[in-house]
Amino acid sequence: MIEKAEFGKKVNRRPLIVSLLLSLIVGGLGSFINFSVALGLFLIIFFLLVFIYYPSNLSKLFGHWQLEKHGVSYYKLISYHDRLKMIFLPDRIDYQFISFSQVKKCYIVESDKKYDLQNILTIKPAKQSFFPWLRKPFYLALDLNKGKILLDLSWNQRHDPKNTLYRISNVLKIINEKIN
């Protein structure tokens, strides 16, 4: 049996570095006009990237989650504050943990269709876009005693399309064994 299965990408300092570099480039272009335009462009681009773009796309860019021995751990992305904390302090990430005893049912959501362990091999996942806002829904859905959790699989489908379906079928099998 699998000890641990990881999906998605772990958050790192990339959002801050990319934001800073793009802001510097745009601000540098603005310096041909004058310093105040350059500074304004730098601040606007940096603000848009760090406070709007990355927080809204964080789950698709860095939607790391893992299947463990006793449950599933995933990034805590509940509030805007949690997302900003992940961007500015990626070393101090808060994880949410779901015990298998809390899970009632699990299935895959691809676009608008649901797939469970019996029909998972009939999935023909769509090719995922480079741009996170254009990615098609591809999730592991966990119905809990209180609510539902959607764990993103689009990053894996984008970067490893050949193995993602096999890996997720193993995860569904393990979760179904644990909850039944």
PDB file of C-alpha atoms in Angstrom:
ATOM      1  CA  MET A   1       0.000   0.000   0.000  1.00  0.00           C
ATOM      2  CA  ILE A   2       1.084   3.555  -0.684  1.00  0.00           C
ATOM      3  CA  GLU A   3       2.458   5.362   2.374  1.00  0.00           C
ATOM      4  CA  LYS A   4       2.001   8.817   0.916  1.00  0.00           C
ATOM      5  CA  ALA A   5       0.765  10.183  -2.406  1.00  0.00           C
ATOM      6  CA  GLU A   6       1.316  13.853  -3.239  1.00  0.00           C
ATOM      7  CA  PHE A   7      -0.492  15.966  -5.816  1.00  0.00           C
ATOM      8  CA  GLY A   8      -0.167  19.551  -6.928  1.00  0.00           C
ATOM      9  CA  LYS A   9       2.826  21.783  -6.427  1.00  0.00           C
ATOM     10  CA  LYS A  10       4.133  22.962  -3.089  1.00  0.00           C
ATOM     11  CA  VAL A  11       4.102  26.698  -2.597  1.00  0.00           C
ATOM     12  CA  ASN A  12       7.447  28.456  -2.774  1.00  0.00           C
ATOM     13  CA  ARG A  13       8.775  31.980  -3.185  1.00  0.00           C
ATOM     14  CA  ARG A  14       7.910  32.073  -6.877  1.00  0.00           C
ATOM     15  CA  PRO A  15       4.876  34.393  -6.539  1.00  0.00           C
ATOM     16  CA  LEU A  16       6.957  37.075  -4.829  1.00  0.00           C
ATOM     17  CA  ILE A  17       9.926  36.699  -7.167  1.00  0.00           C
ATOM     18  CA  VAL A  18       7.817  36.764 -10.334  1.00  0.00           C
ATOM     19  CA  SER A  19       5.831  39.736  -9.045  1.00  0.00           C
ATOM     20  CA  LEU A  20       8.988  41.637  -8.214  1.00  0.00           C
ATOM     21  CA  LEU A  21      10.668  40.864 -11.548  1.00  0.00           C
ATOM     22  CA  LEU A  22       7.646  41.744 -13.678  1.00  0.00           C
ATOM     23  CA  SER A  23       7.119  44.932 -11.680  1.00  0.00           C
ATOM     24  CA  LEU A  24      10.760  45.895 -12.143  1.00  0.00           C
ATOM     25  CA  ILE A  25      10.567  45.282 -15.892  1.00  0.00           C
ATOM     26  CA  VAL A  26       7.390  47.342 -16.311  1.00  0.00           C
ATOM     27  CA  GLY A  27       8.750  50.019 -13.961  1.00  0.00           C
ATOM     28  CA  GLY A  28      11.997  50.037 -15.946  1.00  0.00           C
ATOM     29  CA  LEU A  29      10.051  50.645 -19.131  1.00  0.00           C
ATOM     30  CA  GLY A  30       8.222  53.462 -17.371  1.00  0.00           C
ATOM     31  CA  SER A  31      11.544  55.040 -16.416  1.00  0.00           C
ATOM     32  CA  PHE A  32      11.914  56.129 -20.033  1.00  0.00           C
ATOM     33  CA  ILE A  33       9.088  58.575 -19.338  1.00  0.00           C
ATOM     34  CA  ASN A  34      10.041  59.713 -15.817  1.00  0.00           C
ATOM     35  CA  PHE A  35      10.704  58.413 -12.317  1.00  0.00           C
ATOM     36  CA  SER A  36       7.209  58.938 -10.908  1.00  0.00           C
ATOM     37  CA  VAL A  37       5.636  57.000 -13.804  1.00  0.00           C
ATOM     38  CA  ALA A  38       8.176  54.210 -13.280  1.00  0.00           C
ATOM     39  CA  LEU A  39       7.442  54.037  -9.552  1.00  0.00           C
ATOM     40  CA  GLY A  40       3.689  54.130 -10.153  1.00  0.00           C
ATOM     41  CA  LEU A  41       3.845  51.325 -12.710  1.00  0.00           C
ATOM     42  CA  PHE A  42       6.070  49.255 -10.422  1.00  0.00           C
ATOM     43  CA  LEU A  43       3.650  49.606  -7.491  1.00  0.00           C
ATOM     44  CA  ILE A  44       0.527  48.976  -9.577  1.00  0.00           C
ATOM     45  CA  ILE A  45       1.877  45.807 -11.212  1.00  0.00           C
ATOM     46  CA  PHE A  46       3.280  44.513  -7.919  1.00  0.00           C
ATOM     47  CA  PHE A  47      -0.040  45.163  -6.155  1.00  0.00           C
ATOM     48  CA  LEU A  48      -2.086  43.506  -8.914  1.00  0.00           C
ATOM     49  CA  LEU A  49       0.088  40.399  -8.958  1.00  0.00           C
ATOM     50  CA  VAL A  50       0.608  39.912  -5.219  1.00  0.00           C
ATOM     51  CA  PHE A  51      -2.797  40.977  -3.922  1.00  0.00           C
ATOM     52  CA  ILE A  52      -5.138  39.965  -6.759  1.00  0.00           C
ATOM     53  CA  TYR A  53      -3.688  37.514  -9.320  1.00  0.00           C
ATOM     54  CA  TYR A  54      -1.847  35.094  -7.043  1.00  0.00           C
ATOM     55  CA  PRO A  55      -4.433  34.899  -4.249  1.00  0.00           C
ATOM     56  CA  SER A  56      -7.210  34.152  -6.740  1.00  0.00           C
ATOM     57  CA  ASN A  57      -5.200  31.502  -8.644  1.00  0.00           C
ATOM     58  CA  LEU A  58      -3.218  29.996  -5.777  1.00  0.00           C
ATOM     59  CA  SER A  59      -5.193  26.760  -5.575  1.00  0.00           C
ATOM     60  CA  LYS A  60      -4.574  25.988  -9.265  1.00  0.00           C
ATOM     61  CA  LEU A  61      -0.924  27.080  -9.228  1.00  0.00           C
ATOM     62  CA  PHE A  62       0.051  25.598  -5.850  1.00  0.00           C
ATOM     63  CA  GLY A  63      -2.811  23.277  -4.926  1.00  0.00           C
ATOM     64  CA  HIS A  64      -0.643  20.800  -3.048  1.00  0.00           C
ATOM     65  CA  TRP A  65      -2.387  18.031  -1.144  1.00  0.00           C
ATOM     66  CA  GLN A  66      -1.348  14.601  -0.009  1.00  0.00           C
ATOM     67  CA  LEU A  67      -2.876  11.299   0.906  1.00  0.00           C
ATOM     68  CA  GLU A  68      -1.393  10.026   4.153  1.00  0.00           C
ATOM     69  CA  LYS A  69      -1.821   6.950   6.294  1.00  0.00           C
ATOM     70  CA  HIS A  70      -4.770   8.289   8.297  1.00  0.00           C
ATOM     71  CA  GLY A  71      -6.259  10.921   5.996  1.00  0.00           C
ATOM     72  CA  VAL A  72      -5.671  13.780   3.593  1.00  0.00           C
ATOM     73  CA  SER A  73      -3.692  16.981   4.214  1.00  0.00           C
ATOM     74  CA  TYR A  74      -4.113  20.050   2.038  1.00  0.00           C
ATOM     75  CA  TYR A  75      -3.267  23.733   2.069  1.00  0.00           C
ATOM     76  CA  LYS A  76      -5.527  25.896   4.167  1.00  0.00           C
ATOM     77  CA  LEU A  77      -6.855  28.326   1.537  1.00  0.00           C
ATOM     78  CA  ILE A  78     -10.094  29.266   3.220  1.00  0.00           C
ATOM     79  CA  SER A  79      -9.641  33.001   3.607  1.00  0.00           C
ATOM     80  CA  TYR A  80      -7.881  35.776   1.738  1.00  0.00           C
ATOM     81  CA  HIS A  81      -5.578  36.138   4.756  1.00  0.00           C
ATOM     82  CA  ASP A  82      -4.545  32.454   4.431  1.00  0.00           C
ATOM     83  CA  ARG A  83      -3.674  32.995   0.764  1.00  0.00           C
ATOM     84  CA  LEU A  84      -1.601  36.113   1.475  1.00  0.00           C
ATOM     85  CA  LYS A  85       0.206  34.284   4.243  1.00  0.00           C
ATOM     86  CA  MET A  86       1.124  31.545   1.755  1.00  0.00           C
ATOM     87  CA  ILE A  87       2.519  34.130  -0.658  1.00  0.00           C
ATOM     88  CA  PHE A  88       4.545  36.118   1.871  1.00  0.00           C
ATOM     89  CA  LEU A  89       5.464  33.319   4.298  1.00  0.00           C
ATOM     90  CA  PRO A  90       5.663  30.062   2.305  1.00  0.00           C
ATOM     91  CA  ASP A  91       7.741  28.442   5.054  1.00  0.00           C
ATOM     92  CA  ARG A  92       4.935  28.836   7.600  1.00  0.00           C
ATOM     93  CA  ILE A  93       2.110  27.115   5.826  1.00  0.00           C
ATOM     94  CA  ASP A  94      -0.974  25.896   7.645  1.00  0.00           C
ATOM     95  CA  TYR A  95      -2.369  22.547   6.562  1.00  0.00           C
ATOM     96  CA  GLN A  96      -5.865  21.245   7.006  1.00  0.00           C
ATOM     97  CA  PHE A  97      -6.203  17.546   7.820  1.00  0.00           C
ATOM     98  CA  ILE A  98      -9.188  15.364   7.051  1.00  0.00           C
ATOM     99  CA  SER A  99      -9.351  11.996   8.725  1.00  0.00           C
ATOM    100  CA  PHE A 100     -10.793   9.144   6.677  1.00  0.00           C
ATOM    101  CA  SER A 101     -13.492   8.816   9.337  1.00  0.00           C
ATOM    102  CA  GLN A 102     -14.854  12.222   8.232  1.00  0.00           C
ATOM    103  CA  VAL A 103     -15.190  11.185   4.566  1.00  0.00           C
ATOM    104  CA  LYS A 104     -18.541   9.791   3.423  1.00  0.00           C
ATOM    105  CA  LYS A 105     -17.837   9.528  -0.295  1.00  0.00           C
ATOM    106  CA  CYS A 106     -15.094  10.377  -2.810  1.00  0.00           C
ATOM    107  CA  TYR A 107     -15.175  10.829  -6.558  1.00  0.00           C
ATOM    108  CA  ILE A 108     -13.494  12.699  -9.404  1.00  0.00           C
ATOM    109  CA  VAL A 109     -15.057  15.761 -11.003  1.00  0.00           C
ATOM    110  CA  GLU A 110     -13.914  16.437 -14.553  1.00  0.00           C
ATOM    111  CA  SER A 111     -15.682  19.375 -16.196  1.00  0.00           C
ATOM    112  CA  ASP A 112     -19.302  18.688 -15.151  1.00  0.00           C
ATOM    113  CA  LYS A 113     -19.091  14.893 -14.889  1.00  0.00           C
ATOM    114  CA  LYS A 114     -18.553  12.745 -11.820  1.00  0.00           C
ATOM    115  CA  TYR A 115     -16.465   9.582 -11.848  1.00  0.00           C
ATOM    116  CA  ASP A 116     -16.051   7.051  -9.086  1.00  0.00           C
ATOM    117  CA  LEU A 117     -13.832   3.984  -8.743  1.00  0.00           C
ATOM    118  CA  GLN A 118     -16.025   1.873 -11.063  1.00  0.00           C
ATOM    119  CA  ASN A 119     -15.897   4.238 -14.049  1.00  0.00           C
ATOM    120  CA  ILE A 120     -12.649   6.157 -13.504  1.00  0.00           C
ATOM    121  CA  LEU A 121     -10.938   4.541 -16.475  1.00  0.00           C
ATOM    122  CA  THR A 122     -13.546   6.066 -18.787  1.00  0.00           C
ATOM    123  CA  ILE A 123     -12.262   9.584 -18.064  1.00  0.00           C
ATOM    124  CA  LYS A 124     -10.734  11.349 -21.001  1.00  0.00           C
ATOM    125  CA  PRO A 125      -9.316  14.392 -19.188  1.00  0.00           C
ATOM    126  CA  ALA A 126      -9.107  17.542 -21.247  1.00  0.00           C
ATOM    127  CA  LYS A 127      -5.697  19.003 -21.889  1.00  0.00           C
ATOM    128  CA  GLN A 128      -5.036  21.649 -19.266  1.00  0.00           C
ATOM    129  CA  SER A 129      -4.005  25.170 -20.180  1.00  0.00           C
ATOM    130  CA  PHE A 130      -0.775  26.855 -19.153  1.00  0.00           C
ATOM    131  CA  PHE A 131      -2.881  29.706 -17.785  1.00  0.00           C
ATOM    132  CA  PRO A 132      -4.540  28.740 -14.493  1.00  0.00           C
ATOM    133  CA  TRP A 133      -7.720  30.737 -15.110  1.00  0.00           C
ATOM    134  CA  LEU A 134      -8.312  28.738 -18.319  1.00  0.00           C
ATOM    135  CA  ARG A 135      -7.887  25.310 -16.743  1.00  0.00           C
ATOM    136  CA  LYS A 136     -10.881  23.053 -16.838  1.00  0.00           C
ATOM    137  CA  PRO A 137     -12.230  21.695 -13.543  1.00  0.00           C
ATOM    138  CA  PHE A 138     -10.482  18.485 -12.533  1.00  0.00           C
ATOM    139  CA  TYR A 139     -10.832  17.666  -8.832  1.00  0.00           C
ATOM    140  CA  LEU A 140     -10.916  14.932  -6.279  1.00  0.00           C
ATOM    141  CA  ALA A 141     -14.121  15.654  -4.384  1.00  0.00           C
ATOM    142  CA  LEU A 142     -14.477  14.470  -0.809  1.00  0.00           C
ATOM    143  CA  ASP A 143     -17.995  14.550   0.621  1.00  0.00           C
ATOM    144  CA  LEU A 144     -17.582  14.976   4.352  1.00  0.00           C
ATOM    145  CA  ASN A 145     -19.958  14.647   7.270  1.00  0.00           C
ATOM    146  CA  LYS A 146     -20.096  18.451   7.228  1.00  0.00           C
ATOM    147  CA  GLY A 147     -19.441  19.884   3.777  1.00  0.00           C
ATOM    148  CA  LYS A 148     -17.350  19.068   0.756  1.00  0.00           C
ATOM    149  CA  ILE A 149     -13.683  19.524  -0.154  1.00  0.00           C
ATOM    150  CA  LEU A 150     -12.398  19.871  -3.728  1.00  0.00           C
ATOM    151  CA  LEU A 151      -8.726  18.976  -4.174  1.00  0.00           C
ATOM    152  CA  ASP A 152      -7.283  20.229  -7.450  1.00  0.00           C
ATOM    153  CA  LEU A 153      -5.787  17.798  -9.972  1.00  0.00           C
ATOM    154  CA  SER A 154      -5.397  20.212 -12.893  1.00  0.00           C
ATOM    155  CA  TRP A 155      -1.727  20.953 -12.120  1.00  0.00           C
ATOM    156  CA  ASN A 156      -0.892  17.244 -12.255  1.00  0.00           C
ATOM    157  CA  GLN A 157      -2.936  16.777 -15.421  1.00  0.00           C
ATOM    158  CA  ARG A 158      -1.037  19.661 -17.013  1.00  0.00           C
ATOM    159  CA  HIS A 159       2.450  18.485 -16.025  1.00  0.00           C
ATOM    160  CA  ASP A 160       2.089  14.688 -15.942  1.00  0.00           C
ATOM    161  CA  PRO A 161      -0.962  13.667 -17.999  1.00  0.00           C
ATOM    162  CA  LYS A 162       0.188  10.075 -18.541  1.00  0.00           C
ATOM    163  CA  ASN A 163       0.450   9.132 -14.855  1.00  0.00           C
ATOM    164  CA  THR A 164      -2.182  11.314 -13.214  1.00  0.00           C
ATOM    165  CA  LEU A 165      -5.128   9.063 -14.002  1.00  0.00           C
ATOM    166  CA  TYR A 166      -3.300   5.968 -12.755  1.00  0.00           C
ATOM    167  CA  ARG A 167      -2.218   7.717  -9.547  1.00  0.00           C
ATOM    168  CA  ILE A 168      -5.665   9.111  -8.839  1.00  0.00           C
ATOM    169  CA  SER A 169      -7.285   5.700  -9.387  1.00  0.00           C
ATOM    170  CA  ASN A 170      -4.947   4.317  -6.703  1.00  0.00           C
ATOM    171  CA  VAL A 171      -5.954   7.156  -4.382  1.00  0.00           C
ATOM    172  CA  LEU A 172      -9.656   6.493  -4.957  1.00  0.00           C
ATOM    173  CA  LYS A 173      -9.097   2.811  -4.228  1.00  0.00           C
ATOM    174  CA  ILE A 174      -7.261   3.567  -0.967  1.00  0.00           C
ATOM    175  CA  ILE A 175      -9.849   6.093   0.208  1.00  0.00           C
ATOM    176  CA  ASN A 176     -12.723   3.747  -0.609  1.00  0.00           C
ATOM    177  CA  GLU A 177     -11.026   0.939   1.340  1.00  0.00           C
ATOM    178  CA  LYS A 178     -10.565   3.232   4.342  1.00  0.00           C
ATOM    179  CA  ILE A 179     -14.101   4.645   4.413  1.00  0.00           C
ATOM    180  CA  ASN A 180     -15.954   1.377   3.784  1.00  0.00           C
TER     181      ASN A 180
END
